[in-house]
Amino acid sequence: MGTFFDFAFTGVPYGCDFAILAVGLVLTYRATGVFNLAFGAQAYLSALVFYVLVRSSHLPVWAAALVAILGLSPAVGIFLDRALFRLLPPGATVGKLVLSVGILIAIPNITSIVFGPATRLSPPSLVFNLNEVYFHVGSVPVNGLELGPAVVTVLVVLVLLALLRWSSIGLRMRAVVESRRLAQMEGVNASGVSSFAWGLSSVLAGLAGVLLAPLDASLHSSDYTSLVVSAMAVAVFGLLRSLPRALAGGVILGVIQTIVAGYLPSNSTLSGGIQAALPFLLLAALLVGVPSMRRLEESQDPLSVCDPPAPPLAAAVRDRRLERPMRVGFWLLVVAFLVSSATWIPGDWVYELGIGLSLSVVFLSYTLITGMAGQISLCQATFAGVGCFFAGQLAIRLGFPMLAGIAIGGAAAAVVGVVVAVPALRLGRLPLALLTLAFALVADNLIFPYSWAGGGASGLFLPEIRVGSMNLSNPRPFVFLSCVVLAICAIAVLLVQRGHLGRALAAIRGSEIASVSLGLNVNRAKIVVFALAAAMAGIGGVLYGAVQQAVSPNDFVYEYSLVFVVVVITTGATTVEGAIQAGMAYAIIAQVLTYVPQRLDGLEPILFAIGTVTYAAHPEGIVEYQRRIWMQRVGRLLARWDQQRAGGPGPRSGEAPRGEHAGQERSPAIAPGEAAPIILGTDS
Amino acid sequence: MSLLEVVDLSISFGGVQALAGVTLSVEEGEMVGLVGPNGAGKTTLFNCLCGNVAVDEGSVRFDGVVMDRLSPYQRARLGIRRTFQRVEVFPDLSVEEHLLVAERARLGQPTLWRALSRRGRESASERVGIQEMMERFGLLELAGTPVAALSLGQCRLVELARALQGRPRMLLADEPSSGLDAFETAELASTLRSMCEEEGVTLVLVEHDLDMVRKVVGRAVVLDLGRIVALGSLEQVLADPQVRRAYLGEEAPAS
Ligand SMILES: Nc1ncnc2c1ncn2[C@@H]1O[C@H](COP(=O)(O)OP(=O)(O)OP(=O)(O)O)[C@@H](O)[C@H]1O
Ligand SMILES: [Mg+2]
């Protein structure tokens, strides 16, 4: 039995870390409504600063801890709250989610620019000596590595419980959790409370980060970003409410993880995969299985019904005279692009443009899921991988032509899309995003590493796309091929968007309960759009693989899904043009950045992560927004020109009929749900 | 046989018994007012009929079909439409498109291919019905306006028009007059009544404005604390001491 307890004890410190992070997640979520995916990145930041201070600046551990955990961490948290999250309107679920993904991506990239990408071995311990054995439980020795996190975690949870129950800030916090605005009307400084919650939870993140560091031989940002998903599983286990439950859940998860790993044959793909995927499987199961988790974000402020509806986006008013020049300009651009990429553009640029076109196809899937269904999916890179690997394996093993593989890969991804969509049907936006993230991580750990899927560590080498004697995998012909595929996919998306299904989805996005009351089959519409989106991602994935030829599971890990979301949301997730611009911008910026020093490697994701900040102001995306503004300006100019030609101040016919915020001019809505007074003839 | 038969329906939310053994039947073509103080369970009864919440006990038949296991959209396809106390509209769609969605949904589920390939604009034949419906509710000038830009009262009219566009056999209207002024309410009452009479729609109307109830319905059901406390013509029901107590509290002198 010795081994069983050995395994169990090695799991405890991990479990404690999960628990601390989970508690922090729950704190910010309850107090501010933000489910902070960037929490793991904040933990990493503290761990890294702690490491640098101790190992490079040779500060004593207590001083480094003071700076990293109690100084930097809450400062970052409060900054995120004040400078970013507070700008979002209440109830902007998608906005909050996207912003936190942006931060999650930005932090590790910024740190690698600031501190350099060196490997950092043997991180220092916060409390206790790592290898010293303090006492025995039965015959099992307990060393500092295991004891430290456990002691700290129990202390932290006790302090927090006391704080929430007995202190006055705890009481105010609970009031804000119930209703931010009601609390404000009662004189509670809600923004102070939310800053406090952010600061406090960030301290927890920092603490967890520093405690976790010595458990691994070296410090890696990727360990931390997926760590937050484990913490999410624990938070959901605690029903996003109970701190003791979260603590218990964390420890149980950590212990189970090491026990499972201990009893499975070591060094097999399966055991490593299961150990890593366990938290994600658990998260998926909890999201689907626990009814109260299905609609996380709908614990709304009771006063939110008092808000007038959001102002509608002004219709893209365009003067009719602009239509023809625009169309001509578009075709000129396409021809110029094709001719240039066939002739004078250098080879490495053409290759990168081919990648951009393939990614544009992947990004079309966001036009469907985010633009039409109003959902955020964090597993589109996984679907792309499914398409790519399926087509690749068929081509390698059975000799299928790669050209047919483009369609086959799309179909395979669509099937997997249906498999993911069915359990996700009843989920709200936030749980759906989390479920897709969990799915991406499960695929990364449990499916793609196999040689029959992603080709294992060495990856796959895809055959060329051939038509007759022409090799379409060469960059120049590939640009033509991918343009054709992109055009077909874009037209398909446009048709769906403007057609019956697009209308139905707009209705469902607006009010699911009302759509159902009309007899719409909401589930089917959702499954169809999910499958279509997965197919787009799959098709794009095959193209993406075909131009690179050598692909491995690393090309489709969950981090790409996160980056993709951020890129598309920044440029515009509601239109087909937005998706294409996203793909091209991504590729072109990547190519431009090859000219800057190596050290600035992470600049591109940082740029797009910064772009997510604009989401609050114009959710239709930067490019789309600019285009609208320009159309309006040109329209106004044309109108003035008309006027002058007609002579004198005639009616300004070309003026936009509806201004930017036309909706705000209307009188504020009477609160729906407010009952009319009872008019009962009492004296009848 | 009655169109709607509710037998012994009960549901509780945590400690609140929202409906406690409600038994009710509504005949085809009838207009019934469902009244009662706040929190009586009127909206909850609608939610149970439409399948939006799972009932604890009891059974509902519509036109002889036991609906207990049907999902909300299947119930809607049997010919039940409703409006919502807290308006539920599709903010991105125009008024016209609201009616189009309802019209298409009425015709049942299209095949997958047709759902994907069909145009999102109305065909000429669909347009006729939609225009007529908008005219009845005075929404013609607003046809192309996104609903997010309408006032609450206009949204209520859109909801009603959308529900009636589905050509229901039974319409459940939840406080359609809240948000409208007295004049608009009177107009709505006459429109609602004439529409339902012409099309033979059975109406269940939840309304706090008893003037409107008086104008529309033939029979009233009074609900209090999840129970039916009185049934009958409106005047008869309002004279009932139990009803007066429900509205006015225990101390009210029984007349
Ligand atoms: N989803 C729910 N969860 C918890 N309690 C609920 C829920 N829905 C309704 N209730 C409770 O059930 C009772 C009946 O509510 P219901 O909304 O049906 O009343 P109502 O008759 O429509 O009142 P009103 O005239 O105010 O609209 C109330 O006490 C309400 O708080
Ligand atoms: Mg009600």
PDB file of N, CA, C and O in Angstrom, chain A residues 305 309 498-501 503 506-507 509-511 513-521 524 528 532 666 670 672 675 678-680 682, chain B residues 72-73 76-77 81 84 86 88-93 97 104-105 109-110 112 115 118 120 148-150 152 162 208 210 238 244 247:
ATOM      1  N   VAL A 305     -32.554  44.770 -15.982  1.00  0.00           N
ATOM      2  CA  VAL A 305     -33.692  44.965 -16.881  1.00  0.00           C
ATOM      3  C   VAL A 305     -34.029  46.438 -17.047  1.00  0.00           C
ATOM      4  O   VAL A 305     -34.789  46.806 -17.923  1.00  0.00           O
ATOM      5  N   PRO A 309     -32.196  48.895 -24.248  1.00  0.00           N
ATOM      6  CA  PRO A 309     -31.430  47.969 -25.073  1.00  0.00           C
ATOM      7  C   PRO A 309     -30.241  48.670 -25.715  1.00  0.00           C
ATOM      8  O   PRO A 309     -30.257  49.886 -25.892  1.00  0.00           O
ATOM      9  N   ARG A 498     -27.273  35.006 -45.268  1.00  0.00           N
ATOM     10  CA  ARG A 498     -28.401  35.780 -45.786  1.00  0.00           C
ATOM     11  C   ARG A 498     -29.650  34.947 -45.951  1.00  0.00           C
ATOM     12  O   ARG A 498     -30.715  35.473 -46.240  1.00  0.00           O
ATOM     13  N   GLY A 499     -29.511  33.650 -45.789  1.00  0.00           N
ATOM     14  CA  GLY A 499     -30.637  32.769 -46.062  1.00  0.00           C
ATOM     15  C   GLY A 499     -31.486  32.507 -44.833  1.00  0.00           C
ATOM     16  O   GLY A 499     -31.380  33.184 -43.811  1.00  0.00           O
ATOM     17  N   HIS A 500     -32.307  31.506 -44.965  1.00  0.00           N
ATOM     18  CA  HIS A 500     -33.266  31.131 -43.939  1.00  0.00           C
ATOM     19  C   HIS A 500     -32.576  30.843 -42.610  1.00  0.00           C
ATOM     20  O   HIS A 500     -32.982  31.339 -41.564  1.00  0.00           O
ATOM     21  N   LEU A 501     -31.505  30.060 -42.658  1.00  0.00           N
ATOM     22  CA  LEU A 501     -30.824  29.673 -41.417  1.00  0.00           C
ATOM     23  C   LEU A 501     -30.251  30.897 -40.710  1.00  0.00           C
ATOM     24  O   LEU A 501     -30.296  30.993 -39.485  1.00  0.00           O
ATOM     25  N   ARG A 503     -31.405  33.948 -40.715  1.00  0.00           N
ATOM     26  CA  ARG A 503     -32.513  34.620 -40.025  1.00  0.00           C
ATOM     27  C   ARG A 503     -32.859  33.894 -38.743  1.00  0.00           C
ATOM     28  O   ARG A 503     -33.017  34.492 -37.693  1.00  0.00           O
ATOM     29  N   ALA A 506     -30.364  34.515 -36.158  1.00  0.00           N
ATOM     30  CA  ALA A 506     -30.461  35.864 -35.592  1.00  0.00           C
ATOM     31  C   ALA A 506     -31.576  35.905 -34.563  1.00  0.00           C
ATOM     32  O   ALA A 506     -31.463  36.558 -33.525  1.00  0.00           O
ATOM     33  N   ALA A 507     -32.659  35.191 -34.852  1.00  0.00           N
ATOM     34  CA  ALA A 507     -33.760  35.136 -33.889  1.00  0.00           C
ATOM     35  C   ALA A 507     -33.325  34.430 -32.609  1.00  0.00           C
ATOM     36  O   ALA A 507     -33.552  34.907 -31.505  1.00  0.00           O
ATOM     37  N   ARG A 509     -30.336  34.029 -31.452  1.00  0.00           N
ATOM     38  CA  ARG A 509     -29.365  34.849 -30.751  1.00  0.00           C
ATOM     39  C   ARG A 509     -30.079  35.910 -29.914  1.00  0.00           C
ATOM     40  O   ARG A 509     -29.684  36.237 -28.811  1.00  0.00           O
ATOM     41  N   GLY A 510     -31.171  36.446 -30.481  1.00  0.00           N
ATOM     42  CA  GLY A 510     -31.901  37.496 -29.780  1.00  0.00           C
ATOM     43  C   GLY A 510     -32.653  36.971 -28.579  1.00  0.00           C
ATOM     44  O   GLY A 510     -32.564  37.522 -27.497  1.00  0.00           O
ATOM     45  N   SER A 511     -33.394  35.911 -28.759  1.00  0.00           N
ATOM     46  CA  SER A 511     -34.146  35.339 -27.646  1.00  0.00           C
ATOM     47  C   SER A 511     -34.439  33.887 -27.951  1.00  0.00           C
ATOM     48  O   SER A 511     -35.229  33.568 -28.825  1.00  0.00           O
ATOM     49  N   ILE A 513     -35.842  31.687 -25.934  1.00  0.00           N
ATOM     50  CA  ILE A 513     -37.140  31.236 -25.425  1.00  0.00           C
ATOM     51  C   ILE A 513     -38.256  31.655 -26.384  1.00  0.00           C
ATOM     52  O   ILE A 513     -39.200  30.895 -26.627  1.00  0.00           O
ATOM     53  N   ALA A 514     -38.119  32.849 -26.980  1.00  0.00           N
ATOM     54  CA  ALA A 514     -39.156  33.282 -27.913  1.00  0.00           C
ATOM     55  C   ALA A 514     -39.084  32.480 -29.214  1.00  0.00           C
ATOM     56  O   ALA A 514     -40.106  32.151 -29.802  1.00  0.00           O
ATOM     57  N   SER A 515     -37.870  32.146 -29.656  1.00  0.00           N
ATOM     58  CA  SER A 515     -37.754  31.351 -30.879  1.00  0.00           C
ATOM     59  C   SER A 515     -38.442  30.007 -30.708  1.00  0.00           C
ATOM     60  O   SER A 515     -39.155  29.536 -31.578  1.00  0.00           O
ATOM     61  N   VAL A 516     -38.207  29.421 -29.531  1.00  0.00           N
ATOM     62  CA  VAL A 516     -38.821  28.127 -29.268  1.00  0.00           C
ATOM     63  C   VAL A 516     -40.333  28.261 -29.243  1.00  0.00           C
ATOM     64  O   VAL A 516     -41.054  27.410 -29.751  1.00  0.00           O
ATOM     65  N   SER A 517     -40.829  29.372 -28.696  1.00  0.00           N
ATOM     66  CA  SER A 517     -42.278  29.527 -28.578  1.00  0.00           C
ATOM     67  C   SER A 517     -42.931  29.660 -29.945  1.00  0.00           C
ATOM     68  O   SER A 517     -44.140  29.561 -30.070  1.00  0.00           O
ATOM     69  N   LEU A 518     -42.124  29.918 -30.973  1.00  0.00           N
ATOM     70  CA  LEU A 518     -42.692  29.989 -32.324  1.00  0.00           C
ATOM     71  C   LEU A 518     -42.633  28.641 -33.027  1.00  0.00           C
ATOM     72  O   LEU A 518     -43.124  28.495 -34.134  1.00  0.00           O
ATOM     73  N   GLY A 519     -41.964  27.674 -32.401  1.00  0.00           N
ATOM     74  CA  GLY A 519     -41.847  26.365 -33.023  1.00  0.00           C
ATOM     75  C   GLY A 519     -40.542  26.152 -33.759  1.00  0.00           C
ATOM     76  O   GLY A 519     -40.397  25.194 -34.509  1.00  0.00           O
ATOM     77  N   LEU A 520     -39.557  27.046 -33.541  1.00  0.00           N
ATOM     78  CA  LEU A 520     -38.247  26.819 -34.173  1.00  0.00           C
ATOM     79  C   LEU A 520     -37.507  25.717 -33.429  1.00  0.00           C
ATOM     80  O   LEU A 520     -37.488  25.703 -32.198  1.00  0.00           O
ATOM     81  N   ASN A 521     -36.872  24.854 -34.181  1.00  0.00           N
ATOM     82  CA  ASN A 521     -36.068  23.816 -33.546  1.00  0.00           C
ATOM     83  C   ASN A 521     -34.660  24.371 -33.319  1.00  0.00           C
ATOM     84  O   ASN A 521     -33.787  24.293 -34.179  1.00  0.00           O
ATOM     85  N   ARG A 524     -31.492  22.021 -33.575  1.00  0.00           N
ATOM     86  CA  ARG A 524     -31.000  21.649 -34.886  1.00  0.00           C
ATOM     87  C   ARG A 524     -30.221  22.790 -35.510  1.00  0.00           C
ATOM     88  O   ARG A 524     -29.153  22.592 -36.079  1.00  0.00           O
ATOM     89  N   VAL A 528     -26.369  22.490 -36.715  1.00  0.00           N
ATOM     90  CA  VAL A 528     -26.000  22.728 -38.110  1.00  0.00           C
ATOM     91  C   VAL A 528     -24.913  23.790 -38.210  1.00  0.00           C
ATOM     92  O   VAL A 528     -23.913  23.616 -38.908  1.00  0.00           O
ATOM     93  N   LEU A 532     -21.164  23.262 -39.619  1.00  0.00           N
ATOM     94  CA  LEU A 532     -20.655  24.043 -40.748  1.00  0.00           C
ATOM     95  C   LEU A 532     -19.355  24.740 -40.369  1.00  0.00           C
ATOM     96  O   LEU A 532     -18.386  24.751 -41.142  1.00  0.00           O
ATOM     97  N   ARG A 666     -33.939  57.542 -28.444  1.00  0.00           N
ATOM     98  CA  ARG A 666     -35.275  57.198 -27.977  1.00  0.00           C
ATOM     99  C   ARG A 666     -35.340  57.289 -26.456  1.00  0.00           C
ATOM    100  O   ARG A 666     -34.342  57.217 -25.763  1.00  0.00           O
ATOM    101  N   ILE A 670     -39.291  51.656 -20.411  1.00  0.00           N
ATOM    102  CA  ILE A 670     -39.877  51.355 -19.113  1.00  0.00           C
ATOM    103  C   ILE A 670     -39.411  49.950 -18.767  1.00  0.00           C
ATOM    104  O   ILE A 670     -39.296  49.096 -19.630  1.00  0.00           O
ATOM    105  N   PRO A 672     -39.122  46.421 -18.389  1.00  0.00           N
ATOM    106  CA  PRO A 672     -39.999  45.307 -18.696  1.00  0.00           C
ATOM    107  C   PRO A 672     -40.179  44.516 -17.405  1.00  0.00           C
ATOM    108  O   PRO A 672     -39.282  44.482 -16.580  1.00  0.00           O
ATOM    109  N   ALA A 675     -44.980  45.448 -13.365  1.00  0.00           N
ATOM    110  CA  ALA A 675     -46.395  45.198 -13.555  1.00  0.00           C
ATOM    111  C   ALA A 675     -47.177  46.502 -13.463  1.00  0.00           C
ATOM    112  O   ALA A 675     -46.809  47.413 -12.733  1.00  0.00           O
ATOM    113  N   ILE A 678     -52.552  47.300 -10.035  1.00  0.00           N
ATOM    114  CA  ILE A 678     -53.815  46.563 -10.087  1.00  0.00           C
ATOM    115  C   ILE A 678     -54.965  47.565 -10.127  1.00  0.00           C
ATOM    116  O   ILE A 678     -55.061  48.448  -9.282  1.00  0.00           O
ATOM    117  N   ILE A 679     -55.753  47.454 -11.151  1.00  0.00           N
ATOM    118  CA  ILE A 679     -56.885  48.381 -11.249  1.00  0.00           C
ATOM    119  C   ILE A 679     -58.125  47.560 -10.974  1.00  0.00           C
ATOM    120  O   ILE A 679     -58.709  46.950 -11.849  1.00  0.00           O
ATOM    121  N   LEU A 680     -58.459  47.465  -9.748  1.00  0.00           N
ATOM    122  CA  LEU A 680     -59.577  46.596  -9.389  1.00  0.00           C
ATOM    123  C   LEU A 680     -60.702  47.484  -8.884  1.00  0.00           C
ATOM    124  O   LEU A 680     -60.495  48.320  -8.009  1.00  0.00           O
ATOM    125  N   THR A 682     -62.742  48.315  -6.588  1.00  0.00           N
ATOM    126  CA  THR A 682     -62.974  47.861  -5.214  1.00  0.00           C
ATOM    127  C   THR A 682     -64.382  48.184  -4.744  1.00  0.00           C
ATOM    128  O   THR A 682     -64.909  47.554  -3.850  1.00  0.00           O
TER     129      THR A 682
ATOM    130  N   PRO B  72     -40.607  22.259 -25.822  1.00  0.00           N
ATOM    131  CA  PRO B  72     -41.332  23.507 -26.085  1.00  0.00           C
ATOM    132  C   PRO B  72     -41.642  23.735 -27.568  1.00  0.00           C
ATOM    133  O   PRO B  72     -42.747  24.153 -27.918  1.00  0.00           O
ATOM    134  N   TYR B  73     -40.677  23.433 -28.438  1.00  0.00           N
ATOM    135  CA  TYR B  73     -40.969  23.760 -29.834  1.00  0.00           C
ATOM    136  C   TYR B  73     -41.986  22.809 -30.430  1.00  0.00           C
ATOM    137  O   TYR B  73     -42.775  23.183 -31.306  1.00  0.00           O
ATOM    138  N   ALA B  76     -45.280  24.169 -29.468  1.00  0.00           N
ATOM    139  CA  ALA B  76     -45.630  25.311 -30.307  1.00  0.00           C
ATOM    140  C   ALA B  76     -46.210  24.813 -31.626  1.00  0.00           C
ATOM    141  O   ALA B  76     -47.158  25.383 -32.155  1.00  0.00           O
ATOM    142  N   ARG B  77     -45.663  23.713 -32.114  1.00  0.00           N
ATOM    143  CA  ARG B  77     -46.147  23.216 -33.413  1.00  0.00           C
ATOM    144  C   ARG B  77     -47.535  22.632 -33.352  1.00  0.00           C
ATOM    145  O   ARG B  77     -48.179  22.470 -34.372  1.00  0.00           O
ATOM    146  N   ARG B  81     -49.201  29.470 -29.123  1.00  0.00           N
ATOM    147  CA  ARG B  81     -48.236  30.568 -29.186  1.00  0.00           C
ATOM    148  C   ARG B  81     -48.423  31.400 -27.938  1.00  0.00           C
ATOM    149  O   ARG B  81     -49.494  31.422 -27.344  1.00  0.00           O
ATOM    150  N   PHE B  84     -44.717  37.250 -23.890  1.00  0.00           N
ATOM    151  CA  PHE B  84     -43.979  37.180 -22.628  1.00  0.00           C
ATOM    152  C   PHE B  84     -44.211  38.432 -21.800  1.00  0.00           C
ATOM    153  O   PHE B  84     -44.333  39.532 -22.329  1.00  0.00           O
ATOM    154  N   ARG B  86     -42.041  39.759 -19.709  1.00  0.00           N
ATOM    155  CA  ARG B  86     -40.842  40.553 -19.986  1.00  0.00           C
ATOM    156  C   ARG B  86     -40.587  40.352 -21.458  1.00  0.00           C
ATOM    157  O   ARG B  86     -40.206  39.257 -21.861  1.00  0.00           O
ATOM    158  N   GLU B  88     -39.820  39.463 -25.076  1.00  0.00           N
ATOM    159  CA  GLU B  88     -38.750  38.681 -25.691  1.00  0.00           C
ATOM    160  C   GLU B  88     -38.805  38.930 -27.187  1.00  0.00           C
ATOM    161  O   GLU B  88     -39.640  38.385 -27.888  1.00  0.00           O
ATOM    162  N   VAL B  89     -37.930  39.804 -27.666  1.00  0.00           N
ATOM    163  CA  VAL B  89     -37.888  40.058 -29.107  1.00  0.00           C
ATOM    164  C   VAL B  89     -36.496  39.709 -29.610  1.00  0.00           C
ATOM    165  O   VAL B  89     -35.606  39.384 -28.833  1.00  0.00           O
ATOM    166  N   PHE B  90     -36.321  39.759 -30.910  1.00  0.00           N
ATOM    167  CA  PHE B  90     -35.021  39.468 -31.511  1.00  0.00           C
ATOM    168  C   PHE B  90     -34.398  40.806 -31.920  1.00  0.00           C
ATOM    169  O   PHE B  90     -34.723  41.331 -32.988  1.00  0.00           O
ATOM    170  N   PRO B  91     -33.510  41.361 -31.103  1.00  0.00           N
ATOM    171  CA  PRO B  91     -33.084  42.750 -31.323  1.00  0.00           C
ATOM    172  C   PRO B  91     -32.481  43.014 -32.699  1.00  0.00           C
ATOM    173  O   PRO B  91     -32.615  44.113 -33.213  1.00  0.00           O
ATOM    174  N   ASP B  92     -31.853  42.024 -33.303  1.00  0.00           N
ATOM    175  CA  ASP B  92     -31.178  42.279 -34.575  1.00  0.00           C
ATOM    176  C   ASP B  92     -32.126  42.222 -35.771  1.00  0.00           C
ATOM    177  O   ASP B  92     -31.742  42.553 -36.879  1.00  0.00           O
ATOM    178  N   LEU B  93     -33.330  41.739 -35.559  1.00  0.00           N
ATOM    179  CA  LEU B  93     -34.241  41.581 -36.693  1.00  0.00           C
ATOM    180  C   LEU B  93     -35.225  42.747 -36.762  1.00  0.00           C
ATOM    181  O   LEU B  93     -35.577  43.339 -35.750  1.00  0.00           O
ATOM    182  N   GLU B  97     -39.078  40.997 -40.330  1.00  0.00           N
ATOM    183  CA  GLU B  97     -38.367  39.722 -40.205  1.00  0.00           C
ATOM    184  C   GLU B  97     -38.883  38.897 -39.034  1.00  0.00           C
ATOM    185  O   GLU B  97     -38.886  37.669 -39.087  1.00  0.00           O
ATOM    186  N   ARG B 104     -42.395  31.241 -41.214  1.00  0.00           N
ATOM    187  CA  ARG B 104     -41.637  30.062 -41.652  1.00  0.00           C
ATOM    188  C   ARG B 104     -41.717  28.944 -40.621  1.00  0.00           C
ATOM    189  O   ARG B 104     -41.843  27.778 -40.969  1.00  0.00           O
ATOM    190  N   ALA B 105     -41.628  29.326 -39.339  1.00  0.00           N
ATOM    191  CA  ALA B 105     -41.660  28.303 -38.293  1.00  0.00           C
ATOM    192  C   ALA B 105     -43.007  27.587 -38.287  1.00  0.00           C
ATOM    193  O   ALA B 105     -43.097  26.402 -38.012  1.00  0.00           O
ATOM    194  N   GLN B 109     -40.694  22.197 -39.891  1.00  0.00           N
ATOM    195  CA  GLN B 109     -39.252  22.138 -40.051  1.00  0.00           C
ATOM    196  C   GLN B 109     -38.886  21.846 -41.492  1.00  0.00           C
ATOM    197  O   GLN B 109     -39.279  20.834 -42.043  1.00  0.00           O
ATOM    198  N   PRO B 110     -38.131  22.736 -42.138  1.00  0.00           N
ATOM    199  CA  PRO B 110     -37.717  22.454 -43.502  1.00  0.00           C
ATOM    200  C   PRO B 110     -36.644  21.378 -43.509  1.00  0.00           C
ATOM    201  O   PRO B 110     -36.004  21.143 -42.485  1.00  0.00           O
ATOM    202  N   LEU B 112     -33.000  19.793 -44.202  1.00  0.00           N
ATOM    203  CA  LEU B 112     -31.710  20.428 -43.946  1.00  0.00           C
ATOM    204  C   LEU B 112     -31.264  21.233 -45.161  1.00  0.00           C
ATOM    205  O   LEU B 112     -30.843  22.379 -45.064  1.00  0.00           O
ATOM    206  N   ALA B 115     -33.309  24.363 -45.482  1.00  0.00           N
ATOM    207  CA  ALA B 115     -32.955  25.351 -44.462  1.00  0.00           C
ATOM    208  C   ALA B 115     -31.693  26.096 -44.859  1.00  0.00           C
ATOM    209  O   ALA B 115     -31.539  27.274 -44.591  1.00  0.00           O
ATOM    210  N   ARG B 118     -32.537  28.071 -48.654  1.00  0.00           N
ATOM    211  CA  ARG B 118     -33.645  28.979 -48.858  1.00  0.00           C
ATOM    212  C   ARG B 118     -33.251  30.416 -48.574  1.00  0.00           C
ATOM    213  O   ARG B 118     -32.462  30.681 -47.678  1.00  0.00           O
ATOM    214  N   GLY B 120     -33.398  34.265 -47.254  1.00  0.00           N
ATOM    215  CA  GLY B 120     -33.859  34.848 -45.999  1.00  0.00           C
ATOM    216  C   GLY B 120     -34.917  35.921 -46.188  1.00  0.00           C
ATOM    217  O   GLY B 120     -35.497  36.403 -45.240  1.00  0.00           O
ATOM    218  N   ALA B 148     -34.700  46.559 -31.831  1.00  0.00           N
ATOM    219  CA  ALA B 148     -33.976  47.165 -30.713  1.00  0.00           C
ATOM    220  C   ALA B 148     -34.259  48.652 -30.596  1.00  0.00           C
ATOM    221  O   ALA B 148     -34.061  49.247 -29.552  1.00  0.00           O
ATOM    222  N   ALA B 149     -34.738  49.269 -31.680  1.00  0.00           N
ATOM    223  CA  ALA B 149     -34.972  50.712 -31.645  1.00  0.00           C
ATOM    224  C   ALA B 149     -36.419  51.058 -31.311  1.00  0.00           C
ATOM    225  O   ALA B 149     -36.793  52.219 -31.345  1.00  0.00           O
ATOM    226  N   LEU B 150     -37.247  50.068 -30.987  1.00  0.00           N
ATOM    227  CA  LEU B 150     -38.661  50.352 -30.711  1.00  0.00           C
ATOM    228  C   LEU B 150     -38.886  50.574 -29.220  1.00  0.00           C
ATOM    229  O   LEU B 150     -38.080  50.187 -28.389  1.00  0.00           O
ATOM    230  N   LEU B 152     -41.085  50.031 -25.664  1.00  0.00           N
ATOM    231  CA  LEU B 152     -41.605  48.810 -25.052  1.00  0.00           C
ATOM    232  C   LEU B 152     -43.007  48.484 -25.566  1.00  0.00           C
ATOM    233  O   LEU B 152     -43.312  47.336 -25.878  1.00  0.00           O
ATOM    234  N   ARG B 162     -46.282  38.653 -33.927  1.00  0.00           N
ATOM    235  CA  ARG B 162     -45.461  37.487 -34.209  1.00  0.00           C
ATOM    236  C   ARG B 162     -46.176  36.212 -33.775  1.00  0.00           C
ATOM    237  O   ARG B 162     -46.189  35.202 -34.495  1.00  0.00           O
ATOM    238  N   HIS B 208     -53.504  42.653 -15.669  1.00  0.00           N
ATOM    239  CA  HIS B 208     -53.858  43.324 -14.417  1.00  0.00           C
ATOM    240  C   HIS B 208     -54.868  44.440 -14.653  1.00  0.00           C
ATOM    241  O   HIS B 208     -55.556  44.852 -13.740  1.00  0.00           O
ATOM    242  N   LEU B 210     -58.098  45.476 -15.419  1.00  0.00           N
ATOM    243  CA  LEU B 210     -59.369  44.753 -15.512  1.00  0.00           C
ATOM    244  C   LEU B 210     -60.306  45.341 -16.561  1.00  0.00           C
ATOM    245  O   LEU B 210     -61.195  44.658 -17.049  1.00  0.00           O
ATOM    246  N   LEU B 238     -65.448  38.857  -9.545  1.00  0.00           N
ATOM    247  CA  LEU B 238     -64.936  39.986  -8.774  1.00  0.00           C
ATOM    248  C   LEU B 238     -65.736  40.225  -7.505  1.00  0.00           C
ATOM    249  O   LEU B 238     -65.255  40.834  -6.558  1.00  0.00           O
ATOM    250  N   ARG B 244     -61.730  39.025  -3.388  1.00  0.00           N
ATOM    251  CA  ARG B 244     -61.455  40.343  -2.823  1.00  0.00           C
ATOM    252  C   ARG B 244     -60.406  40.232  -1.731  1.00  0.00           C
ATOM    253  O   ARG B 244     -59.548  41.098  -1.594  1.00  0.00           O
ATOM    254  N   TYR B 247     -56.937  39.940  -3.288  1.00  0.00           N
ATOM    255  CA  TYR B 247     -56.394  41.195  -3.787  1.00  0.00           C
ATOM    256  C   TYR B 247     -56.126  42.193  -2.681  1.00  0.00           C
ATOM    257  O   TYR B 247     -55.173  42.960  -2.734  1.00  0.00           O
TER     258      TYR B 247
END
